[in-house]
Each structure stands twice: as C-alpha cells, then as structure tokens.
C-alpha cells in the first residue's frame, strides 16, 4: 500500500503518519520522487483498510500496490533509482554507464595491484575481486578472507576505484563493511534470506546477482528482502542462467534487462564473464548488454588468466578489457549513456601527475 502525500503536506504530518503505521505493526518507508512524496507501507496488510489512514491530515490518496515486490516495483517509485556512494561521484543507474572490473579472486597483493592498475587506466571506476569465494568444490581456493579485503582497501587508496566484493555469509558481510564500498551477493546466495536481510541493514549498496535458475520475479523478491530492511541502494545483475545450451557456461539472458527495467526502478547491470564462461564471448556480450540498455557491466580481468586460481578461462587480458571499453565508447551514445573520460583518481594517479610535472 502506498500513502501518497499532498504536495503541501508538512514534515509533522508525514511523521505522524509514519508513527501511526508503525504503531499498527506495519513498516513505513518514505519514497521520495520528483513528482510526489509517498510512504510505502509493508507488512501483513490484512485489515489495514479499516485503519483510517486516508483521513489523516496531509494524505492525498491511498494506492494499493498489486505486485508482491512493494518497494522494488515501479508502482511505489516510478523514477529510476540512481545508486550513489559515500564520498564519490560514481553512480549506477544514472546517465553514466558503470564499469566494474577486476579478477574473479584476490589471489595476492601483486596480482591484485597489477590488474587494478590496468583496469583503472582503461576506465573502470569500480574494482571487483573476491576475498571470499563460493566454490563448487570445498577443495578449491576459498579466498584470502580479511587479508584479501586489506589488499582491496589498498587498491581503493592507490587507484581511487570503489571496491565491490562478495559476501558469502553474514560473517564475511560484516568484515566487508569495514573495507569495501559495495557488497556483492552471489548467484548461489540470491535466496539466502538471512544474508539478504542483513545486507538490507547495511549502509553499503548491494549488488544482487540473479540465481542460476531464478525467474525475474524471484530476483525482484530477493531485492525486496534487502529493501524491506531499509537499504534502498540495490543493483540487480544478470549473470546468466542454466539452460540446455552447451556452447557456453550459462546463457546470458539479455532480454531480462528491459523486462526488469519495466517492472522495477532499480538499476540492472550485466555480467558477460559468468554469463558466457569463455573469454572470446565476453566482449560481444558486453557490447550487446550496453545496447540492450544495461546500466553497467561487471567483467573479470586477469593479467595471467592461465594461472588464475578461479575463472581464468572467462577472464579478459587487460588489453582486451581496454579494447572492450573503447568499443563501448562507440555504442553508448546510441543508448544515451556516457562513459567517464577521466580515469579514477587515487594516490597512484596523483604520483604519476607529480612525476610528469
Ligand atoms: C563471481 O562474481 O566471481 C561469482 C562467483 O559470481 P556468481 O555468483 O554470479 O557465480
Ligand atoms: Mn568468478
């Protein structure tokens, strides 16, 4: 249910309505738009019709939300959400196309800094790298944990990129909050409801990947878990689903991009690395994702993919990544998107500037 406020409603009237909603045992979520201010009411809403909210001062109208994803859907918020980061100009979901790049796993300081320097120079503003890895085999590399997070924090400081890294469980999420800028919830955890709820109480934006066999509605309901706890900064990610196709690791479902954008105001990015599993398919599907209207990309890059501890076959060489960004610059104006022309600014770029003068 959505309580739409009159344009002249006062903050005291808004506060009184929120208090009434909470006193009735429901949750009130403010939904600020350019056209209107509304309060979304969530909870088991049976019987709320009789509570007389429409009689309260400042209320313009009460709208029933028909979809099960109350906060994620466009019914409660028609305008696109633009996800912003503390102390940064980087956005996801706005005019600028977001590029998140880096290795699948943080393997060592040298490997991570090597890749970071190259993707930053090529135009990535956000850096990915798993310090905690969800692996199919318990004997495969599981990630460096907190040591890996410290390396990622160094990447932020040296190269000025924001850090995106995966939380495989609540313990990892709480460690990540101390080091990173965005929490990734992986495909295998898309329906880990306790992890989603905890991410919903985090101050950091969340990158939510589609489950291996999840429908769009299931993805949106997973996002609803996060938003229902108060976190509005959620970015959806199409990363391919399991199909009968045997020419690729997964089938990157690009048609989900316009479908998600129709139903939800949340940004959606594409992961052509996991979506194809093969290096030579990554750039074509990255370009196709941009053309299909994605708000950004997350791409795996490794300086020595043959020796990568995870996902080497789908990792681009740094030069291939730079070439891909160059091609994106050709496509993005067609879909009315921009790409930063300035590389991210960190200590390393300040040092190289100083060296040049
Ligand atoms: C990853 O990003 O490295 C990863 C494990 O992704 P997914 O959850 O999509 O498999
Ligand atoms: Mn990976």
CSV table of C-alpha atoms and ligand atoms in Angstrom, one decimal:
chain,number,residue,atom,x,y,z
A,1,UNK,CA,0.0,0.0,0.0
A,2,UNK,CA,1.2,3.5,-0.8
A,3,UNK,CA,0.1,6.6,1.1
A,4,UNK,CA,0.6,9.5,-1.3
A,5,UNK,CA,1.0,12.8,0.4
A,6,UNK,CA,-0.4,16.2,-0.7
A,7,UNK,CA,2.3,18.4,-2.2
A,8,UNK,CA,1.8,20.9,0.7
A,9,UNK,CA,2.0,18.2,3.5
A,10,UNK,CA,4.2,19.2,6.4
A,11,UNK,CA,7.0,17.2,7.9
A,12,UNK,CA,5.0,16.9,11.1
A,13,UNK,CA,2.1,15.4,9.1
A,14,UNK,CA,4.4,12.9,7.4
A,15,UNK,CA,5.9,12.0,10.8
A,16,UNK,CA,2.5,11.4,12.3
A,17,UNK,CA,1.5,9.1,9.5
A,18,UNK,CA,4.7,7.1,9.8
A,19,UNK,CA,4.2,6.8,13.6
A,20,UNK,CA,0.6,5.6,13.1
A,21,UNK,CA,1.7,3.0,10.5
A,22,UNK,CA,4.4,1.7,12.8
A,23,UNK,CA,2.1,1.7,15.8
A,24,UNK,CA,-0.3,-0.5,13.8
A,25,UNK,CA,2.6,-3.0,13.5
A,26,UNK,CA,3.5,-2.2,9.8
A,27,UNK,CA,6.6,-0.6,8.4
A,28,UNK,CA,6.7,2.8,6.8
A,29,UNK,CA,9.2,3.5,4.1
A,30,UNK,CA,9.5,7.0,2.6
A,31,UNK,CA,9.5,7.1,-1.2
A,32,UNK,CA,10.8,10.4,-2.4
A,33,UNK,CA,10.2,11.2,-6.1
A,34,UNK,CA,10.4,14.3,-8.2
A,35,UNK,CA,6.6,14.4,-8.7
A,36,UNK,CA,5.4,13.3,-5.3
A,37,UNK,CA,6.2,12.2,-1.8
A,38,UNK,CA,4.8,8.9,-0.7
A,39,UNK,CA,5.0,6.4,2.2
A,40,UNK,CA,5.1,2.8,1.3
A,41,UNK,CA,3.5,0.5,3.9
A,42,UNK,CA,4.8,-3.1,4.2
A,43,UNK,CA,3.9,-6.0,6.4
A,44,UNK,CA,0.9,-8.3,6.5
A,45,UNK,CA,-1.6,-5.7,5.4
A,46,UNK,CA,-4.8,-7.6,6.1
A,47,UNK,CA,-7.2,-5.3,7.8
A,48,UNK,CA,-5.3,-2.0,7.2
A,49,UNK,CA,-8.1,-0.6,5.0
A,50,UNK,CA,-10.1,0.0,8.2
A,51,UNK,CA,-7.4,1.9,9.9
A,52,UNK,CA,-8.4,5.3,8.5
A,53,UNK,CA,-5.1,6.4,7.2
A,54,UNK,CA,-6.8,8.3,4.3
A,55,UNK,CA,-8.5,10.5,6.9
A,56,UNK,CA,-5.2,11.8,8.3
A,57,UNK,CA,-4.1,15.4,7.5
A,58,UNK,CA,-1.7,15.7,4.5
A,59,UNK,CA,-2.8,12.5,2.8
A,60,UNK,CA,-3.7,12.9,-0.9
A,61,UNK,CA,-4.7,9.3,-1.7
A,62,UNK,CA,-4.1,5.6,-0.8
A,63,UNK,CA,-3.0,3.3,-3.7
A,64,UNK,CA,-2.9,-0.4,-3.4
A,65,UNK,CA,0.3,-2.0,-4.8
A,66,UNK,CA,-0.7,-5.0,-6.9
A,67,UNK,CA,2.8,-6.6,-7.2
A,68,UNK,CA,4.3,-8.7,-4.4
A,69,UNK,CA,7.6,-6.6,-4.6
A,70,UNK,CA,6.2,-3.5,-3.0
A,71,UNK,CA,9.4,-1.4,-2.7
A,72,UNK,CA,11.3,-2.7,-5.7
A,73,UNK,CA,8.4,-2.1,-8.2
A,74,UNK,CA,7.7,1.0,-10.2
A,75,UNK,CA,4.2,1.2,-8.6
A,76,UNK,CA,5.8,2.7,-5.5
A,77,UNK,CA,8.5,4.6,-7.2
A,78,UNK,CA,8.1,5.4,-10.9
A,79,UNK,CA,11.5,7.2,-11.3
A,80,UNK,CA,14.8,5.2,-11.8
A,81,UNK,CA,16.9,4.7,-8.8
A,82,UNK,CA,20.4,6.1,-9.1
A,83,UNK,CA,22.7,4.3,-6.6
A,84,UNK,CA,25.3,6.7,-5.1
A,85,UNK,CA,28.4,6.0,-2.9
A,86,UNK,CA,29.6,8.0,0.0
A,87,UNK,CA,32.4,10.5,-0.8
A,88,UNK,CA,32.3,9.6,-4.5
A,89,UNK,CA,30.9,10.9,-7.8
A,90,UNK,CA,30.4,7.4,-9.1
A,91,UNK,CA,26.8,6.4,-9.7
A,92,UNK,CA,25.0,3.3,-11.0
A,93,UNK,CA,21.7,3.8,-12.8
A,94,UNK,CA,22.2,7.4,-13.9
A,95,UNK,CA,23.4,8.7,-17.2
A,96,UNK,CA,26.9,7.3,-16.7
A,97,UNK,CA,27.5,3.7,-17.7
A,98,UNK,CA,29.1,1.8,-14.8
A,99,UNK,CA,32.1,-0.5,-15.3
A,100,UNK,CA,33.1,-2.8,-12.5
A,101,UNK,CA,36.3,-4.8,-13.4
A,102,UNK,CA,38.9,-6.9,-11.8
A,103,UNK,CA,39.9,-10.5,-11.2
A,104,UNK,CA,37.5,-13.2,-10.0
A,105,UNK,CA,39.6,-13.7,-6.8
A,106,UNK,CA,42.1,-11.7,-4.9
A,107,UNK,CA,45.0,-14.1,-5.1
A,108,UNK,CA,47.9,-12.0,-3.9
A,109,UNK,CA,48.8,-8.3,-3.4
A,110,UNK,CA,51.0,-8.3,-6.5
A,111,UNK,CA,48.3,-9.9,-8.8
A,112,UNK,CA,45.6,-7.6,-7.5
A,113,UNK,CA,47.6,-4.4,-7.8
A,114,UNK,CA,48.8,-5.4,-11.3
A,115,UNK,CA,45.2,-5.9,-12.6
A,116,UNK,CA,43.9,-2.9,-10.7
A,117,UNK,CA,46.4,-0.5,-12.3
A,118,UNK,CA,45.4,-1.7,-15.8
A,119,UNK,CA,41.7,-1.6,-15.4
A,120,UNK,CA,41.8,1.8,-13.7
A,121,UNK,CA,43.9,3.1,-16.7
A,122,UNK,CA,41.3,1.7,-19.1
A,123,UNK,CA,38.4,3.5,-17.4
A,124,UNK,CA,37.0,1.2,-14.7
A,125,UNK,CA,35.7,3.3,-11.7
A,126,UNK,CA,34.8,0.3,-9.6
A,127,UNK,CA,37.0,-2.7,-8.9
A,128,UNK,CA,35.9,-6.2,-8.2
A,129,UNK,CA,37.8,-9.1,-6.6
A,130,UNK,CA,36.5,-11.9,-4.4
A,131,UNK,CA,38.1,-12.2,-0.9
A,132,UNK,CA,35.6,-14.9,-0.1
A,133,UNK,CA,34.7,-17.3,-2.9
A,134,UNK,CA,31.7,-19.6,-3.2
A,135,UNK,CA,33.3,-22.6,-4.9
A,136,UNK,CA,31.5,-25.7,-6.2
A,137,UNK,CA,34.3,-27.8,-4.6
A,138,UNK,CA,35.3,-27.4,-1.0
A,139,UNK,CA,38.9,-28.2,-2.0
A,140,UNK,CA,39.1,-25.3,-4.5
A,141,UNK,CA,40.6,-21.9,-3.4
A,142,UNK,CA,38.2,-20.3,-1.0
A,143,UNK,CA,39.6,-16.8,-1.0
A,144,UNK,CA,42.1,-14.9,1.2
A,145,UNK,CA,39.5,-13.6,3.6
A,146,UNK,CA,40.4,-10.4,5.6
A,147,UNK,CA,43.9,-10.4,4.1
A,148,UNK,CA,42.2,-10.1,0.7
A,149,UNK,CA,40.0,-7.3,2.0
A,150,UNK,CA,43.1,-5.3,3.1
A,151,UNK,CA,44.5,-5.7,-0.4
A,152,UNK,CA,41.3,-4.4,-1.9
A,153,UNK,CA,41.4,-1.4,0.5
A,154,UNK,CA,44.9,-0.7,-0.8
A,155,UNK,CA,43.5,-0.7,-4.4
A,156,UNK,CA,41.0,1.9,-3.4
A,157,UNK,CA,43.6,4.1,-1.8
A,158,UNK,CA,46.1,3.8,-4.6
A,159,UNK,CA,43.9,3.9,-7.7
A,160,UNK,CA,40.7,5.7,-6.4
A,161,UNK,CA,38.4,2.9,-7.6
A,162,UNK,CA,35.4,1.8,-5.4
A,163,UNK,CA,35.6,-1.7,-4.1
A,164,UNK,CA,32.9,-4.4,-4.9
A,165,UNK,CA,33.4,-7.7,-3.2
A,166,UNK,CA,31.3,-10.7,-2.4
A,167,UNK,CA,29.8,-11.7,1.0
A,168,UNK,CA,29.3,-15.4,1.1
A,169,UNK,CA,27.8,-15.2,4.6
A,170,UNK,CA,26.9,-12.8,7.4
A,171,UNK,CA,30.4,-13.0,9.0
A,172,UNK,CA,32.0,-12.1,5.6
A,173,UNK,CA,29.5,-9.3,5.1
A,174,UNK,CA,30.4,-7.7,8.5
A,175,UNK,CA,34.1,-7.9,7.6
A,176,UNK,CA,33.4,-6.4,4.2
A,177,UNK,CA,31.6,-3.4,5.7
A,178,UNK,CA,34.9,-2.3,7.2
A,179,UNK,CA,36.8,-2.3,3.9
A,180,UNK,CA,34.6,-2.2,0.8
A,181,UNK,CA,32.1,0.2,-0.9
A,182,UNK,CA,29.6,-2.3,-2.3
A,183,UNK,CA,28.5,-5.8,-1.1
A,184,UNK,CA,28.1,-8.4,-3.8
A,185,UNK,CA,25.6,-11.2,-3.1
A,186,UNK,CA,26.4,-14.0,-5.5
A,187,UNK,CA,24.1,-16.2,-7.6
A,188,UNK,CA,24.2,-19.1,-5.1
A,189,UNK,CA,23.1,-16.8,-2.3
A,190,UNK,CA,20.3,-15.0,-4.1
A,191,UNK,CA,17.7,-16.7,-1.9
A,192,UNK,CA,19.8,-16.8,1.3
A,193,UNK,CA,17.1,-14.8,3.1
A,194,UNK,CA,19.1,-14.2,6.4
A,195,UNK,CA,22.0,-12.8,4.3
A,196,UNK,CA,19.7,-10.6,2.3
A,197,UNK,CA,18.1,-9.2,5.4
A,198,UNK,CA,21.5,-8.4,6.9
A,199,UNK,CA,22.5,-6.7,3.7
A,200,UNK,CA,19.3,-4.7,4.0
A,201,UNK,CA,20.6,-3.3,7.3
A,202,UNK,CA,24.0,-2.4,5.8
A,203,UNK,CA,24.9,1.2,4.9
A,204,UNK,CA,26.6,-0.1,1.8
A,205,UNK,CA,24.9,-0.5,-1.6
A,206,UNK,CA,24.3,-4.1,-2.6
A,207,UNK,CA,25.0,-5.8,-6.0
A,208,UNK,CA,22.5,-8.7,-6.2
A,209,UNK,CA,23.2,-11.4,-8.7
A,210,UNK,CA,20.4,-13.4,-10.3
A,211,UNK,CA,20.3,-17.1,-9.1
A,212,UNK,CA,21.3,-19.8,-11.5
A,213,UNK,CA,17.7,-20.8,-12.1
A,214,UNK,CA,15.8,-17.7,-10.7
A,215,UNK,CA,12.9,-16.1,-12.5
A,216,UNK,CA,12.7,-12.3,-12.8
A,217,UNK,CA,10.1,-12.3,-10.1
A,218,UNK,CA,12.3,-14.3,-7.7
A,219,UNK,CA,15.1,-11.9,-8.3
A,220,UNK,CA,12.9,-8.9,-7.6
A,221,UNK,CA,11.6,-10.6,-4.4
A,222,UNK,CA,15.2,-11.1,-3.3
A,223,UNK,CA,15.8,-7.4,-3.8
A,224,UNK,CA,12.6,-6.8,-1.8
A,225,UNK,CA,14.1,-8.6,1.1
A,226,UNK,CA,17.0,-6.1,1.1
A,227,UNK,CA,14.9,-3.0,0.6
A,228,UNK,CA,12.3,-4.1,3.2
A,229,UNK,CA,15.1,-3.8,5.8
A,230,UNK,CA,15.8,-0.2,4.8
A,231,UNK,CA,18.6,-0.4,2.2
A,232,UNK,CA,17.4,1.3,-1.0
A,233,UNK,CA,20.7,1.0,-2.8
A,234,UNK,CA,20.3,-2.2,-4.7
A,235,UNK,CA,21.7,-3.0,-8.1
A,236,UNK,CA,20.4,-6.1,-9.9
A,237,UNK,CA,22.8,-8.2,-12.0
A,238,UNK,CA,22.1,-10.6,-14.9
A,239,UNK,CA,24.9,-13.2,-14.8
A,240,UNK,CA,23.4,-16.0,-16.9
A,241,UNK,CA,21.1,-18.9,-16.1
A,242,UNK,CA,21.4,-22.6,-16.6
A,243,UNK,CA,19.9,-23.9,-19.8
A,244,UNK,CA,20.4,-26.8,-22.2
A,245,UNK,CA,22.9,-24.8,-24.2
A,246,UNK,CA,26.3,-26.4,-24.1
A,247,UNK,CA,28.3,-23.9,-26.1
A,248,UNK,CA,28.6,-21.6,-23.1
A,249,UNK,CA,28.9,-21.9,-19.3
A,250,UNK,CA,25.5,-20.2,-18.8
A,251,UNK,CA,23.0,-18.4,-21.0
A,252,UNK,CA,23.2,-14.7,-20.6
A,253,UNK,CA,19.6,-13.6,-20.6
A,254,UNK,CA,19.8,-10.1,-22.1
A,255,UNK,CA,16.0,-9.9,-22.5
A,256,UNK,CA,15.7,-9.7,-18.7
A,257,UNK,CA,17.2,-6.2,-18.8
A,258,UNK,CA,14.3,-4.4,-20.4
A,259,UNK,CA,11.9,-6.7,-18.6
A,260,UNK,CA,13.4,-5.8,-15.2
A,261,UNK,CA,13.5,-2.1,-16.1
A,262,UNK,CA,9.9,-2.2,-16.9
A,263,UNK,CA,8.9,-3.6,-13.6
A,264,UNK,CA,11.5,-2.1,-11.3
A,265,UNK,CA,13.2,1.3,-10.7
A,266,UNK,CA,16.4,-0.5,-9.6
A,267,UNK,CA,19.5,-0.4,-11.9
A,268,UNK,CA,20.5,-3.6,-13.6
A,269,UNK,CA,23.9,-4.5,-14.9
A,270,UNK,CA,25.2,-7.4,-16.9
A,271,UNK,CA,28.0,-9.9,-16.2
A,272,UNK,CA,29.2,-11.3,-19.5
A,273,UNK,CA,32.0,-13.2,-17.8
A,274,UNK,CA,29.9,-15.7,-15.8
A,275,UNK,CA,27.2,-15.3,-18.4
A,276,UNK,CA,29.4,-16.9,-21.1
A,277,UNK,CA,32.3,-18.6,-19.3
A,278,UNK,CA,34.5,-18.1,-22.3
A,279,UNK,CA,36.9,-15.2,-23.0
A,280,UNK,CA,36.1,-14.8,-26.6
A,281,UNK,CA,32.4,-14.3,-25.9
A,282,UNK,CA,32.8,-11.7,-23.2
A,283,UNK,CA,33.3,-8.6,-25.4
A,284,UNK,CA,30.5,-9.3,-27.8
A,285,UNK,CA,28.0,-9.9,-25.0
A,286,UNK,CA,29.3,-6.8,-23.1
A,287,UNK,CA,28.6,-4.7,-26.2
A,288,UNK,CA,25.2,-6.4,-26.6
A,289,UNK,CA,24.4,-5.7,-22.9
A,290,UNK,CA,25.1,-2.0,-23.4
A,291,UNK,CA,23.0,-2.0,-26.5
A,292,UNK,CA,20.1,-3.7,-24.6
A,293,UNK,CA,20.1,-0.9,-22.1
A,294,UNK,CA,22.1,-2.3,-19.2
A,295,UNK,CA,23.2,0.3,-16.6
A,296,UNK,CA,26.7,-1.2,-16.5
A,297,UNK,CA,28.9,-4.2,-16.6
A,298,UNK,CA,30.9,-6.4,-14.2
A,299,UNK,CA,33.8,-8.0,-16.0
A,300,UNK,CA,36.5,-10.4,-14.9
A,301,UNK,CA,40.1,-9.4,-15.9
A,302,UNK,CA,43.3,-11.1,-15.1
A,303,UNK,CA,46.9,-10.4,-16.1
A,304,UNK,CA,47.8,-14.1,-16.3
A,305,UNK,CA,44.5,-16.0,-16.7
A,306,UNK,CA,46.2,-19.3,-17.4
A,307,UNK,CA,47.4,-19.3,-13.8
A,308,UNK,CA,44.3,-17.7,-12.2
A,309,UNK,CA,43.0,-19.5,-9.1
A,310,UNK,CA,39.4,-19.1,-10.3
A,311,UNK,CA,37.6,-18.4,-13.6
A,312,UNK,CA,40.7,-17.9,-15.7
A,313,UNK,CA,39.0,-19.1,-18.9
A,314,UNK,CA,36.5,-16.3,-18.8
A,315,UNK,CA,38.9,-13.6,-17.7
A,316,UNK,CA,39.9,-11.0,-20.3
A,317,UNK,CA,43.5,-10.0,-20.6
A,318,UNK,CA,43.9,-6.3,-19.6
A,319,UNK,CA,44.5,-5.2,-23.2
A,320,UNK,CA,41.3,-7.0,-24.3
A,321,UNK,CA,39.4,-5.1,-21.5
A,322,UNK,CA,40.8,-1.8,-22.7
A,323,UNK,CA,39.8,-2.6,-26.2
A,324,UNK,CA,36.3,-3.5,-25.0
A,325,UNK,CA,36.0,-0.1,-23.2
A,326,UNK,CA,37.0,1.5,-26.5
A,327,UNK,CA,34.2,-0.3,-28.4
A,328,UNK,CA,31.7,0.6,-25.7
A,329,UNK,CA,32.5,4.3,-26.2
A,330,UNK,CA,31.2,3.8,-29.8
A,331,UNK,CA,27.9,2.2,-28.7
A,332,UNK,CA,27.0,4.1,-25.6
A,333,UNK,CA,26.0,7.4,-27.2
A,334,UNK,CA,23.4,5.5,-29.2
A,335,UNK,CA,21.6,4.4,-26.0
A,336,UNK,CA,22.1,7.9,-24.4
A,337,UNK,CA,24.8,6.9,-22.0
A,338,UNK,CA,28.1,8.4,-21.1
A,339,UNK,CA,31.4,6.9,-20.0
A,340,UNK,CA,33.9,8.8,-17.9
A,341,UNK,CA,36.8,10.1,-19.9
A,342,UNK,CA,38.9,10.7,-16.8
A,343,UNK,CA,40.5,7.7,-15.1
A,344,UNK,CA,39.7,7.2,-11.4
A,345,UNK,CA,41.9,9.4,-9.1
A,346,UNK,CA,43.9,7.7,-6.3
A,347,UNK,CA,47.3,8.1,-4.8
A,348,UNK,CA,48.9,6.4,-7.8
A,349,UNK,CA,47.4,8.9,-10.3
A,350,UNK,CA,48.5,11.8,-8.1
A,351,UNK,CA,52.0,10.4,-8.0
A,352,UNK,CA,52.2,9.9,-11.8
A,353,UNK,CA,50.9,13.5,-12.3
A,354,UNK,CA,53.6,14.8,-9.9
A,355,UNK,CA,56.2,12.8,-11.8
A,356,UNK,CA,55.2,14.3,-15.1
A,357,UNK,CA,55.4,17.9,-14.0
B,1,LIG,C1,31.8,-14.0,-9.1
B,1,LIG,O1,31.4,-12.9,-9.3
B,1,LIG,O2,33.0,-14.3,-9.1
B,1,LIG,C2,30.8,-15.1,-8.8
B,1,LIG,C3,31.1,-16.1,-8.1
B,1,LIG,O3,29.7,-14.8,-9.4
B,1,LIG,P1,28.3,-15.6,-9.5
B,1,LIG,O4,27.7,-15.5,-8.1
B,1,LIG,O5,27.5,-14.9,-10.5
B,1,LIG,O6,28.6,-17.1,-9.9
B,2,LIG,MN1,34.2,-15.5,-10.9
